[in-house]
Short mmCIF file of N, CA and C in Angstrom, two decimals:
data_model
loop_
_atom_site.label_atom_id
_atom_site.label_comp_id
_atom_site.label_asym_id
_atom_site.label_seq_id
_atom_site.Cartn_x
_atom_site.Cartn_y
_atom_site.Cartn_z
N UNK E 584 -67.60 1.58 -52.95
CA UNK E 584 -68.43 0.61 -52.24
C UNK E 584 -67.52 -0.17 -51.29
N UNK E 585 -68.02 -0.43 -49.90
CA UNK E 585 -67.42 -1.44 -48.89
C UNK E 585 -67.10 -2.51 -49.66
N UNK E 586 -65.58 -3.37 -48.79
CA UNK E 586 -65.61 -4.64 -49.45
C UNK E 586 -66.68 -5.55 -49.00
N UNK E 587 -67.50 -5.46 -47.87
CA UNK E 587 -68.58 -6.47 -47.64
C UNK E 587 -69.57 -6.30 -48.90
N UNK E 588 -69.78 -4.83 -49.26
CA UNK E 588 -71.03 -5.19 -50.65
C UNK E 588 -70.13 -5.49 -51.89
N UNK E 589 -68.78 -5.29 -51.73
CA UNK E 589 -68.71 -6.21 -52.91
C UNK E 589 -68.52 -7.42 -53.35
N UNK E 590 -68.37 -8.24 -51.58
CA UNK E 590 -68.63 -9.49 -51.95
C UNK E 590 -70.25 -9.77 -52.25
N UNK E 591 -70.84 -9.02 -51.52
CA UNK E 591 -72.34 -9.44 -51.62
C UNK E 591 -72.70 -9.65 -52.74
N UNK E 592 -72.33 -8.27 -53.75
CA UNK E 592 -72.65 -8.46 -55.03
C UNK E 592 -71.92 -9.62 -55.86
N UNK E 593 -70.57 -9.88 -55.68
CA UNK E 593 -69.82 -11.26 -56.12
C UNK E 593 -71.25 -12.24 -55.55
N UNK E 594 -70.68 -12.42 -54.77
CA UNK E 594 -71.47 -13.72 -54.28
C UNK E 594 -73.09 -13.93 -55.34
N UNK E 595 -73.88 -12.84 -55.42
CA UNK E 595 -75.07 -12.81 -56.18
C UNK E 595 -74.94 -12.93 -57.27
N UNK E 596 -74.12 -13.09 -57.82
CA UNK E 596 -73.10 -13.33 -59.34
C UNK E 596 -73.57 -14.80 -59.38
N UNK E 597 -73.39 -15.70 -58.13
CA UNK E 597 -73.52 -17.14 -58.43
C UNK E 597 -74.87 -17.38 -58.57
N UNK E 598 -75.98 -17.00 -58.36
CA UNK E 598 -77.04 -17.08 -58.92
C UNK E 598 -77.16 -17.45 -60.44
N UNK E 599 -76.84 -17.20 -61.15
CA UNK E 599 -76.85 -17.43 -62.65
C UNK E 599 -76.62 -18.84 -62.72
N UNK E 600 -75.76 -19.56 -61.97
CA UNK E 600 -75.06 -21.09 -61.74
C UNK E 600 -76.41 -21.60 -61.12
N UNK E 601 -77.54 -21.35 -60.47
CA UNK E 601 -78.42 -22.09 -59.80
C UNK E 601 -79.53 -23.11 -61.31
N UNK E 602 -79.54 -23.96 -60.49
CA UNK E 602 -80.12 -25.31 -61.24
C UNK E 602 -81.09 -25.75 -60.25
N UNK E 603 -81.70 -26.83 -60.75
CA UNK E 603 -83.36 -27.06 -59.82
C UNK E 603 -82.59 -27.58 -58.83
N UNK E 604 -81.68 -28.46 -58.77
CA UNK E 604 -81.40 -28.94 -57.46
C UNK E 604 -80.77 -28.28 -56.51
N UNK E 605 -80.19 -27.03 -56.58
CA UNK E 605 -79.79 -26.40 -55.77
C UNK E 605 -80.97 -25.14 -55.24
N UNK E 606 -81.78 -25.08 -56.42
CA UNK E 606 -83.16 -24.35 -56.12
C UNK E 606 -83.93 -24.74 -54.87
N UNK E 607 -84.03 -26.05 -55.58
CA UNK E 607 -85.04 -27.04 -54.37
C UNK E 607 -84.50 -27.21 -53.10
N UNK E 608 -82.55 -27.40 -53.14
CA UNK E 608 -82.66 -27.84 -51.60
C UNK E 608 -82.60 -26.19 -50.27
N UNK E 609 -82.34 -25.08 -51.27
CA UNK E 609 -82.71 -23.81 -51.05
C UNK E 609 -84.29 -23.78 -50.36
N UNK E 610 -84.83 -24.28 -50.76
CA UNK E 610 -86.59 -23.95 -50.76
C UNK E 610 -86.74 -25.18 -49.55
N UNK E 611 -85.81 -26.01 -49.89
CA UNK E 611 -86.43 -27.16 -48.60
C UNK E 611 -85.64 -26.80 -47.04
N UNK E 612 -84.17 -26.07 -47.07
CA UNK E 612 -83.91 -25.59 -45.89
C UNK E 612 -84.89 -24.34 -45.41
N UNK E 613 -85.00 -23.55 -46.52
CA UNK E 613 -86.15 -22.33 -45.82
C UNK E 613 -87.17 -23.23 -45.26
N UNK E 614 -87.65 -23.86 -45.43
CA UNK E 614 -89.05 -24.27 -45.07
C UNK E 614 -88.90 -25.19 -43.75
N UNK E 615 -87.49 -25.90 -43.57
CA UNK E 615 -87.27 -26.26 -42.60
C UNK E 615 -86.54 -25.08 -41.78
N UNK E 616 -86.18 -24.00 -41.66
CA UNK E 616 -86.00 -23.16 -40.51
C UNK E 616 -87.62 -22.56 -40.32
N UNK E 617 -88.05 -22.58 -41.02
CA UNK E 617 -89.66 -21.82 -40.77
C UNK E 617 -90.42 -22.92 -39.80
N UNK E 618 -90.50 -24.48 -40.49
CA UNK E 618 -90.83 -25.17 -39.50
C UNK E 618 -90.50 -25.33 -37.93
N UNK E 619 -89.09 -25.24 -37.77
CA UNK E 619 -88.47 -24.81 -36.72
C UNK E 619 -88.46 -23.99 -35.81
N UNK E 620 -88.47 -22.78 -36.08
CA UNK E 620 -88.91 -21.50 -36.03
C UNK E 620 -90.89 -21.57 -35.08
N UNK E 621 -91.37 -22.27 -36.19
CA UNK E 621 -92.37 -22.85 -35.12
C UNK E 621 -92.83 -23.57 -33.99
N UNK E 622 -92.02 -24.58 -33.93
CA UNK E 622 -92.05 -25.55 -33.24
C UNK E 622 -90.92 -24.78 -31.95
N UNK E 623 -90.53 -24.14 -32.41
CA UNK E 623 -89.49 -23.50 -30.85
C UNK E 623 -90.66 -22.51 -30.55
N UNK E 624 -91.57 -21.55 -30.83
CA UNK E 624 -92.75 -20.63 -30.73
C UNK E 624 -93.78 -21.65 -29.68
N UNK E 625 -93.86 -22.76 -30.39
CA UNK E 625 -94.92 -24.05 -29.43
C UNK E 625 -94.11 -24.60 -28.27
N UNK E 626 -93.14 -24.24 -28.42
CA UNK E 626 -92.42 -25.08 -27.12
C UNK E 626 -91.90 -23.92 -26.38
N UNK E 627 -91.92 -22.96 -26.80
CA UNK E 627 -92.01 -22.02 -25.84
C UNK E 627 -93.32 -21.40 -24.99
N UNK E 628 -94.07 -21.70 -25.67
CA UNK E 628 -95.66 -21.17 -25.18
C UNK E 628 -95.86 -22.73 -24.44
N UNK E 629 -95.71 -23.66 -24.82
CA UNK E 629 -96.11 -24.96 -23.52
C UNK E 629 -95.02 -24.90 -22.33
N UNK E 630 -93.72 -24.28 -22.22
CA UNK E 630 -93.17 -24.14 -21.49
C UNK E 630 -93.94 -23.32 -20.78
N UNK E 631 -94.15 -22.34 -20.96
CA UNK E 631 -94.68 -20.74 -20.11
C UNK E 631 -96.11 -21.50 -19.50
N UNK E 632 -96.78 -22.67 -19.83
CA UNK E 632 -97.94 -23.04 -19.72
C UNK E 632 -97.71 -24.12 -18.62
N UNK E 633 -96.71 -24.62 -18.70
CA UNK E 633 -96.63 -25.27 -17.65
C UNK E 633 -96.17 -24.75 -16.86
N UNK E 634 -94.82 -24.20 -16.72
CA UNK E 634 -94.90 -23.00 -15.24
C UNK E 634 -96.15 -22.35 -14.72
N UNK E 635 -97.12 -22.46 -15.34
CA UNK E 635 -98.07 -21.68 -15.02
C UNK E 635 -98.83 -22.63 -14.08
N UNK E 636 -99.07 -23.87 -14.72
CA UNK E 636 -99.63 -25.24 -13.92
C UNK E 636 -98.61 -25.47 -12.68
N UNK E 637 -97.80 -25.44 -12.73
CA UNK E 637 -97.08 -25.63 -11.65
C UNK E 637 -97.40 -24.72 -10.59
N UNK E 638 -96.99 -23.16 -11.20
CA UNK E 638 -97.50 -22.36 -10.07
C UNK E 638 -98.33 -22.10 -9.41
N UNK E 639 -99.80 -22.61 -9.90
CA UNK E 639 -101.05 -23.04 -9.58
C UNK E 639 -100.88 -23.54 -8.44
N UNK E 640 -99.87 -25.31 -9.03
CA UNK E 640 -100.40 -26.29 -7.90
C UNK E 640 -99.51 -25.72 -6.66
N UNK E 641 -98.53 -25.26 -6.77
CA UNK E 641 -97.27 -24.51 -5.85
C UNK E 641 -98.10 -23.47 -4.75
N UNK E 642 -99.07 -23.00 -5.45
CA UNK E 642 -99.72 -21.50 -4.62
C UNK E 642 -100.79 -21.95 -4.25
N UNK E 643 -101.19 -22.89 -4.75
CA UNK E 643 -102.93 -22.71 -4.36
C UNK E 643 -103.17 -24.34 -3.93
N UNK E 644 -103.31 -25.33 -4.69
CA UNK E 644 -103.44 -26.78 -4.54
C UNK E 644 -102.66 -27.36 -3.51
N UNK E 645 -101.53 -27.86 -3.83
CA UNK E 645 -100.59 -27.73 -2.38
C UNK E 645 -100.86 -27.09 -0.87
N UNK E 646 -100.81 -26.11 -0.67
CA UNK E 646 -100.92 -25.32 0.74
C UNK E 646 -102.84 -25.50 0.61
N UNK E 647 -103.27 -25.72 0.04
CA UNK E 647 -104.96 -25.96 0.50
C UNK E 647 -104.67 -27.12 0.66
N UNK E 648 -104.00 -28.45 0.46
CA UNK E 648 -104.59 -29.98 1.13
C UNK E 648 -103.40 -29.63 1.93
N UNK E 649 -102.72 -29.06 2.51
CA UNK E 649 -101.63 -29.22 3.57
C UNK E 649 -102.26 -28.65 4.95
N UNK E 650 -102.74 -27.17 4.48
CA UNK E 650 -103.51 -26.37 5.61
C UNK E 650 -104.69 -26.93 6.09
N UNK E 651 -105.31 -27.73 5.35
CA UNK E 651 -106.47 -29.19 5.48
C UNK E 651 -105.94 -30.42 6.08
N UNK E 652 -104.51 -30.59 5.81
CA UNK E 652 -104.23 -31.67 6.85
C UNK E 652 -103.64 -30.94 8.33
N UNK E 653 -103.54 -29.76 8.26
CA UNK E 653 -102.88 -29.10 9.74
C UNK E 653 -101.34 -28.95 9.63
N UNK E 654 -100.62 -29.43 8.58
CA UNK E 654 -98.92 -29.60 8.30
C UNK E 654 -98.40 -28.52 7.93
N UNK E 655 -97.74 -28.57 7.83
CA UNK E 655 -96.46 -26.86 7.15
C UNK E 655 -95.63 -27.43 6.31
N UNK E 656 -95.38 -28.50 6.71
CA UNK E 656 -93.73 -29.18 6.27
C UNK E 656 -94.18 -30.75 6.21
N UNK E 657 -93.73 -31.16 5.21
CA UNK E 657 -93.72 -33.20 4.55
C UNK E 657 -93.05 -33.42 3.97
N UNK E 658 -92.43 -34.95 3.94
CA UNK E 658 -91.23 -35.51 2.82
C UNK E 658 -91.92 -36.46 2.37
N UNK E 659 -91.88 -36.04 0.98
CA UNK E 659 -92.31 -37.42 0.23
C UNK E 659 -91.26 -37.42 -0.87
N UNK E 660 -91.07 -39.46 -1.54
CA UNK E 660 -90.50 -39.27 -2.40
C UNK E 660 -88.79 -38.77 -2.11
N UNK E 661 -88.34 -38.45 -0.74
CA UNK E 661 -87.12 -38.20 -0.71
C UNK E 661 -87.09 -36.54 -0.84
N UNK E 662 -88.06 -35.80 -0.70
CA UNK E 662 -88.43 -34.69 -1.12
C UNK E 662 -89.13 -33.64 0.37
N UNK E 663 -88.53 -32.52 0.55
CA UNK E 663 -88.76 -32.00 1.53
C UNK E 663 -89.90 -30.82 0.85
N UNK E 664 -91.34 -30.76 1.49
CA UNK E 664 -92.35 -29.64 0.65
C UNK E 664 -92.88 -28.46 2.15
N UNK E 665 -92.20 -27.49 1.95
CA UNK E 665 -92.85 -26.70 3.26
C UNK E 665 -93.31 -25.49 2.73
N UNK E 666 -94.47 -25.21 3.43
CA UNK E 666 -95.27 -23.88 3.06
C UNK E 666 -94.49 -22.50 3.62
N UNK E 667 -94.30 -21.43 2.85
CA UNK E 667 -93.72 -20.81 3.22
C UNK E 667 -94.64 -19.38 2.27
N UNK E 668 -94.69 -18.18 3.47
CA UNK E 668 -95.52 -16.97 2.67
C UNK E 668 -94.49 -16.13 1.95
N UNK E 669 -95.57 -16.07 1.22
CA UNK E 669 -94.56 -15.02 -0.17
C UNK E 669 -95.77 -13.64 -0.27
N UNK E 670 -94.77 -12.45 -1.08
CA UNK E 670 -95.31 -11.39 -1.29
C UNK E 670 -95.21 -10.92 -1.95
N UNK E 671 -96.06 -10.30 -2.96
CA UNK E 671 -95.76 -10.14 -4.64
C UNK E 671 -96.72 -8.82 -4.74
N UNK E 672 -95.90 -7.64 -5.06
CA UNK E 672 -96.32 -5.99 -5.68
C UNK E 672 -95.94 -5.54 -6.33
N UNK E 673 -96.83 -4.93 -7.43
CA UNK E 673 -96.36 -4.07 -8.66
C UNK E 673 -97.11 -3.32 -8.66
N UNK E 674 -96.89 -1.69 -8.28
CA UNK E 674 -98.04 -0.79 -8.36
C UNK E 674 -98.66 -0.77 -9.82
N UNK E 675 -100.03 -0.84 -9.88
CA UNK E 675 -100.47 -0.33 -11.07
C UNK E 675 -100.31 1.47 -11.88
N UNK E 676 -100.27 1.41 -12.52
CA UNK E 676 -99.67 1.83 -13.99
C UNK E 676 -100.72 3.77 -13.08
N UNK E 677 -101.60 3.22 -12.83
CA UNK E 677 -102.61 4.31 -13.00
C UNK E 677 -102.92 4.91 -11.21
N UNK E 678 -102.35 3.82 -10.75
CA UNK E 678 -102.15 4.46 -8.36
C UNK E 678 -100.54 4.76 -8.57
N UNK E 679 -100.00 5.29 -9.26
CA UNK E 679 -98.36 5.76 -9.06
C UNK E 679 -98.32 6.85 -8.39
N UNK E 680 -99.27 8.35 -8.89
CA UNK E 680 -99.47 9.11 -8.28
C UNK E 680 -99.45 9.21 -6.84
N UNK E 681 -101.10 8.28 -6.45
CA UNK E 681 -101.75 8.09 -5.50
C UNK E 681 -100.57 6.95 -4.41
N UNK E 682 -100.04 6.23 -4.87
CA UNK E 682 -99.14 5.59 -4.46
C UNK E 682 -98.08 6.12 -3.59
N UNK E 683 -97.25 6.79 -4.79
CA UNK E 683 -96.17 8.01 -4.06
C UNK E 683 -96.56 9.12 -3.22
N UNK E 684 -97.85 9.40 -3.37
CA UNK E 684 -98.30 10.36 -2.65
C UNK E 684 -98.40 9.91 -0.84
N UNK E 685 -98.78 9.23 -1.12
CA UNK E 685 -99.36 8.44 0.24
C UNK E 685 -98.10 7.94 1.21
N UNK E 686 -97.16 7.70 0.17
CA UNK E 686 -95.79 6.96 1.20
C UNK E 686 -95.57 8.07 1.67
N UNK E 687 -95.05 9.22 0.61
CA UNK E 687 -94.17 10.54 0.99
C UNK E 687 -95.03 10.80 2.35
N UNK E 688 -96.41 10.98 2.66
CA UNK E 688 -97.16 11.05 3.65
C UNK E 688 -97.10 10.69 4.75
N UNK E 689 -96.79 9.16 4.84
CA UNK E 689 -96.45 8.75 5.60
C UNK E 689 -95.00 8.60 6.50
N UNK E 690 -94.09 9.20 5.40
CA UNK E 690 -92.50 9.44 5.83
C UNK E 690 -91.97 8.08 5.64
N UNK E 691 -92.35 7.44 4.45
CA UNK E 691 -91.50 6.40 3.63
C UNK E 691 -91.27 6.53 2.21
N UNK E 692 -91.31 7.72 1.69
CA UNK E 692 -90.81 8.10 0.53
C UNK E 692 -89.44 7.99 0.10
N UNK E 693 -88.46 7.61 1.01
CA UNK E 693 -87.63 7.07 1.03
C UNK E 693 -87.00 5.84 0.14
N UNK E 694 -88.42 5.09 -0.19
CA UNK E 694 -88.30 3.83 -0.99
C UNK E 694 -88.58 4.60 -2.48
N UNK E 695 -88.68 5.81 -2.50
CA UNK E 695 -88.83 5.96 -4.08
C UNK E 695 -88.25 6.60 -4.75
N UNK E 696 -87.12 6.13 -5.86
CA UNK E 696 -86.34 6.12 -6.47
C UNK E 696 -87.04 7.60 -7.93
N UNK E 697 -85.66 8.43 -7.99
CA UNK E 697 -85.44 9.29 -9.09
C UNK E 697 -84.69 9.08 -9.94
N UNK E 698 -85.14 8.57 -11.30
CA UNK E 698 -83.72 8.51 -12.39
C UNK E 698 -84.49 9.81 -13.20
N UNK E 699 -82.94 10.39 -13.67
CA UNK E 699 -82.91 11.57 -14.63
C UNK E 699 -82.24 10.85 -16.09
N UNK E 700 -83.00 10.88 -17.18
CA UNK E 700 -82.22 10.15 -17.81
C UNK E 700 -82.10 11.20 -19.13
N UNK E 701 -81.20 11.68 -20.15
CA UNK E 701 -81.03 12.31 -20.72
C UNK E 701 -80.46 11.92 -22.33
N UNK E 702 -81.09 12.15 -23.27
CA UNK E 702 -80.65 11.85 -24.72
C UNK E 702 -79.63 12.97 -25.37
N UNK E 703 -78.40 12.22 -25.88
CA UNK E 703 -77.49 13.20 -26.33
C UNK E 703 -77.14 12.28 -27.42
N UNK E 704 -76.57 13.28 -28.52
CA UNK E 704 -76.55 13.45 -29.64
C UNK E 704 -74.96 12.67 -30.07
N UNK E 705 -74.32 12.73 -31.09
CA UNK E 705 -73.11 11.98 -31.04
C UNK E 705 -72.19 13.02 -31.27
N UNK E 706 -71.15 13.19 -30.30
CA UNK E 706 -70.28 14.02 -30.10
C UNK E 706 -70.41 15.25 -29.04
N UNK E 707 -71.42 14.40 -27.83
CA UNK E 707 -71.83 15.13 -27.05
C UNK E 707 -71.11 14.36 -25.71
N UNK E 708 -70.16 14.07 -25.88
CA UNK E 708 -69.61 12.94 -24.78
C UNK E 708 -69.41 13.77 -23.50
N UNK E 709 -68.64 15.04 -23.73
CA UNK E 709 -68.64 15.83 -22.64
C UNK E 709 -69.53 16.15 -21.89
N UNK E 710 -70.74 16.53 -22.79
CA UNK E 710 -71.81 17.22 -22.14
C UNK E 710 -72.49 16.32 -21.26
N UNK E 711 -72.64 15.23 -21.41
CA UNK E 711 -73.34 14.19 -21.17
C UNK E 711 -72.54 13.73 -19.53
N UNK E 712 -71.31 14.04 -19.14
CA UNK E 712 -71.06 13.66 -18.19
C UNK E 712 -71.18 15.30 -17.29
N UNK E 713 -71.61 16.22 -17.78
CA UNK E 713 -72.23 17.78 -16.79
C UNK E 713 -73.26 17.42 -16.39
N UNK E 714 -73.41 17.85 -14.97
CA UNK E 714 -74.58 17.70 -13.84
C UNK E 714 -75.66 17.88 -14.35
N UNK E 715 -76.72 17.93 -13.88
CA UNK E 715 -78.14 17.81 -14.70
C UNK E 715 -78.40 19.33 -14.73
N UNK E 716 -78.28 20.04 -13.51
CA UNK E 716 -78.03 21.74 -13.92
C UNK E 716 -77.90 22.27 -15.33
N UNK E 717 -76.15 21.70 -15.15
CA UNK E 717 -75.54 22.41 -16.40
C UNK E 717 -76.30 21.74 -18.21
N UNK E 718 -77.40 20.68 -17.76
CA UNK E 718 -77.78 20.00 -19.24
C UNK E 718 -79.16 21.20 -19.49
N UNK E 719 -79.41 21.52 -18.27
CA UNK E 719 -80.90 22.28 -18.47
C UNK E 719 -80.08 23.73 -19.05
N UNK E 720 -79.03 24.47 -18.34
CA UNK E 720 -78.23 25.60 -18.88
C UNK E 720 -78.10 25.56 -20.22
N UNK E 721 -77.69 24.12 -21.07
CA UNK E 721 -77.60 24.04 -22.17
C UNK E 721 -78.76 23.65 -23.07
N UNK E 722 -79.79 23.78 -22.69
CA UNK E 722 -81.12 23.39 -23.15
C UNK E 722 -81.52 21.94 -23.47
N UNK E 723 -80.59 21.54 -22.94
CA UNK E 723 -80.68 19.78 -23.03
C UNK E 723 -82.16 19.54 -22.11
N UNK E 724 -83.03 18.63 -22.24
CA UNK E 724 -84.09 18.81 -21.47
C UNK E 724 -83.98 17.03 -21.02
N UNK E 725 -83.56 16.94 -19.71
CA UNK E 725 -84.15 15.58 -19.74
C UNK E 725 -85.12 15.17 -19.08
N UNK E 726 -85.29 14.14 -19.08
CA UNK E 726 -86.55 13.33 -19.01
C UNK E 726 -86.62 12.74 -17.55
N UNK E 727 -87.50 12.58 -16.23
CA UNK E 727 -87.33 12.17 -15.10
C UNK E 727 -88.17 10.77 -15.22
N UNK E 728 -87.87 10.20 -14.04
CA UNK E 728 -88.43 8.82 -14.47
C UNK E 728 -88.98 8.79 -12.24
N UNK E 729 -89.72 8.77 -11.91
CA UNK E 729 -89.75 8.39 -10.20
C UNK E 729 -90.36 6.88 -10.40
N UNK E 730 -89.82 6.03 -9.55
CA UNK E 730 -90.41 4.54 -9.34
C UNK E 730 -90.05 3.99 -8.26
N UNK E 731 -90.06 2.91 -8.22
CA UNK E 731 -89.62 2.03 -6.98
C UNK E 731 -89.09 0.78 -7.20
N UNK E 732 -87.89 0.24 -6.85
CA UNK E 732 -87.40 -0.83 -7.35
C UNK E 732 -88.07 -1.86 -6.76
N UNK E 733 -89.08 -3.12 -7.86
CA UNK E 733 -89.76 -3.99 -7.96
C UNK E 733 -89.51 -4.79 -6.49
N UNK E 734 -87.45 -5.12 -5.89
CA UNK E 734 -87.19 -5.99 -4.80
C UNK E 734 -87.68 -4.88 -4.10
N UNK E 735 -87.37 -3.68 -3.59
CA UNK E 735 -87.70 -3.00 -2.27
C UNK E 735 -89.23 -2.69 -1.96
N UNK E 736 -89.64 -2.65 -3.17
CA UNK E 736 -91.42 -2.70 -3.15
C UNK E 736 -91.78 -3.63 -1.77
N UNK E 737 -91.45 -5.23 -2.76
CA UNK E 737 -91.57 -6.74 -2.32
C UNK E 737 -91.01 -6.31 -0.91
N UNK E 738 -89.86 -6.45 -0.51
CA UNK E 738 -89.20 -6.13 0.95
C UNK E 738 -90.16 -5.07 1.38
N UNK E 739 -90.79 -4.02 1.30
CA UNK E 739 -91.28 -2.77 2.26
C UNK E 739 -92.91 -3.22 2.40
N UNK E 740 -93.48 -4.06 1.27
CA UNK E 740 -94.94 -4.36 1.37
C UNK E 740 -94.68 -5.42 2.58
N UNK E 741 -93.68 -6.60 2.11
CA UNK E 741 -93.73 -7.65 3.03
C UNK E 741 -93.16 -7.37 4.67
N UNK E 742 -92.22 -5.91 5.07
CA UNK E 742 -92.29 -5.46 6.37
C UNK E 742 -93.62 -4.80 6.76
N UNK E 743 -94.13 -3.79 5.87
CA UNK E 743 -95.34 -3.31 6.74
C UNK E 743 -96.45 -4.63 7.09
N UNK E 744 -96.73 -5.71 6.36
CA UNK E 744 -97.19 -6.23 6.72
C UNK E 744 -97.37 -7.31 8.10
N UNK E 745 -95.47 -7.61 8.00
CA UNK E 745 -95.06 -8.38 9.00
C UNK E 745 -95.31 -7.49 10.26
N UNK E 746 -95.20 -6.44 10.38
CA UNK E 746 -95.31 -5.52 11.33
C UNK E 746 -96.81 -4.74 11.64
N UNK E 747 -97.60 -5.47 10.81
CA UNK E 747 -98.73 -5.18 11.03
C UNK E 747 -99.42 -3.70 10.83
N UNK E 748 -98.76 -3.30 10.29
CA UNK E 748 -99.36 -1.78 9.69
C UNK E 748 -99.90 -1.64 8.66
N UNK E 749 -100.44 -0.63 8.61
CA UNK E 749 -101.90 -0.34 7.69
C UNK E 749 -100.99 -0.26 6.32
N UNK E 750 -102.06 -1.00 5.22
CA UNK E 750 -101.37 -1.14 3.94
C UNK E 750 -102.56 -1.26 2.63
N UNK E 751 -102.74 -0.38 2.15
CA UNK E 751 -103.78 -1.15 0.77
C UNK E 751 -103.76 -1.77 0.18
N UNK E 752 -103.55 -3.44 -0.19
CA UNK E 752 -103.16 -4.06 -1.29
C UNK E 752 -103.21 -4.00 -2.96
N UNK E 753 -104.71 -3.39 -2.98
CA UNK E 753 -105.09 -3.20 -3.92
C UNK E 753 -104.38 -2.09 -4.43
N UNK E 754 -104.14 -0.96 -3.78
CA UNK E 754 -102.97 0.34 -4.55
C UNK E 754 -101.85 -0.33 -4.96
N UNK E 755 -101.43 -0.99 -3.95
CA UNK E 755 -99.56 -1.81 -4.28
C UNK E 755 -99.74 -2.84 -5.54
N UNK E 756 -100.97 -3.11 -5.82
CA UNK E 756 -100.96 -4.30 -6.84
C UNK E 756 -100.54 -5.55 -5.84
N UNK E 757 -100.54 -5.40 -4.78
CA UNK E 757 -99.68 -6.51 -4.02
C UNK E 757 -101.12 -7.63 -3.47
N UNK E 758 -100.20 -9.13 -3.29
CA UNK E 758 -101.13 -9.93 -2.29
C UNK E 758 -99.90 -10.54 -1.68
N UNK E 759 -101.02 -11.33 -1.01
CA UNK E 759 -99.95 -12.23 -0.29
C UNK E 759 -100.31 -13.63 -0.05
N UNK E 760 -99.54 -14.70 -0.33
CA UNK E 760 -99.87 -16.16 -0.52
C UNK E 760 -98.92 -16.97 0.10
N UNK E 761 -99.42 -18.12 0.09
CA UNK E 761 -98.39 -19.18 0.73
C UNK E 761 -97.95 -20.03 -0.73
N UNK E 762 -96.80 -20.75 -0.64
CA UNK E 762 -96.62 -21.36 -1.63
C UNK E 762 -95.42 -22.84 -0.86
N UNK E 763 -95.60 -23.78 -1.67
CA UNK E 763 -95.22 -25.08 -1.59
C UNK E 763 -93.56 -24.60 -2.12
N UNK E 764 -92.84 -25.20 -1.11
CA UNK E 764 -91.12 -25.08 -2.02
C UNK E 764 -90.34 -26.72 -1.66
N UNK E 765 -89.97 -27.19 -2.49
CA UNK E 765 -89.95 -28.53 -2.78
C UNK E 765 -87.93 -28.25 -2.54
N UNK E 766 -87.40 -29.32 -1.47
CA UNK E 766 -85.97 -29.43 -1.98
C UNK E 766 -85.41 -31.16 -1.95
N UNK E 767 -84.80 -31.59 -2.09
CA UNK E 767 -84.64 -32.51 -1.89
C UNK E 767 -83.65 -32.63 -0.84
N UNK E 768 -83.69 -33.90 -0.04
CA UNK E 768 -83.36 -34.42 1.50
C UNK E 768 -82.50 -35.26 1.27
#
């Protein structure tokens, strides 16, 4: 047996020595990491909840009473707030096909990325650095992955648009919004 299980088992030896008060303050730290344990779960979910309120007022509240007063840009508070457009795409799960199909079409397939990714065994170190050829020669089968990296998406939705060319939003998962960015002056 490892020396770690044989301290483990030493150590479980001292059990026999346990008395209520060392029982109890056993039972009262568990119950305080469990409490804990919760209260970081709630303060993590009101965190995520308020970013969420924020982003609200950032995207939507904000740039509607600004574009209502005619402004772009205000300091309040010592605080500089200017509207600025943003562009946000994630193809859905189920237009990837239809997605890739359509760029390659258009002669921007360019933006879409091939990983080959391959599972090897332990003591396969060599093999694992042979070309993808030589993994199929060896019946290694791997696995392809085609996508598009999330920034070049964002960058290629937000040029065709700037440039005014035809784009589906709804395939890209993409929109496009204005949002409030706050710095201080």
């Amino acid at each position: 047996m490892s020396e770690l299980f044989e301290t483990i088992v030493a150590d479980a030896s001292a059990f026999d020595e346990v008395n209520a008060k060392t029982g109890s303050e056993l039972s009262s730290l568990i119950r305080s990491s469990q409490k804990l344990s919760t209260q970081i779960k709630e303060a993590e979910q009101h965190l995520k909840d308020l970013k969420a309120m924020q982003n609200k007022v950032d995207t939507e509240s904000i740039p509607a009473v600004m574009h209502e007063m005619g402004v772009d840009s205000v300091t309040v508070d010592g605080n500089k707030v200017e509207l600025k457009a943003f562009v946000h795409a994630s193809i859905p799960q189920d237009k990837r096909d239809e997605v890739f199909g359509w760029l390659r079409s258009i002669g921007e397939g360019d933006i879409i990325k091939n990983d080959v990714i391959c599972s090897f065994s332990m003591g396969q170190d060599n093999l694992a650095k042979s070309i993808i050829a030589d993994l199929e020669d060896r019946g290694v089968n791997p696995q392809a992955k085609t996508h598009i990296h999330p920034m070049t998406l964002k960058s290629w939705v937000k040029d065709r648009i700037e440039a005014g060319k035809d784009i589906d939003l709804d395939m890209f998962g993409a929109y496009v919004g204005t949002k409030a960015t706050t710095r201080k002056v």
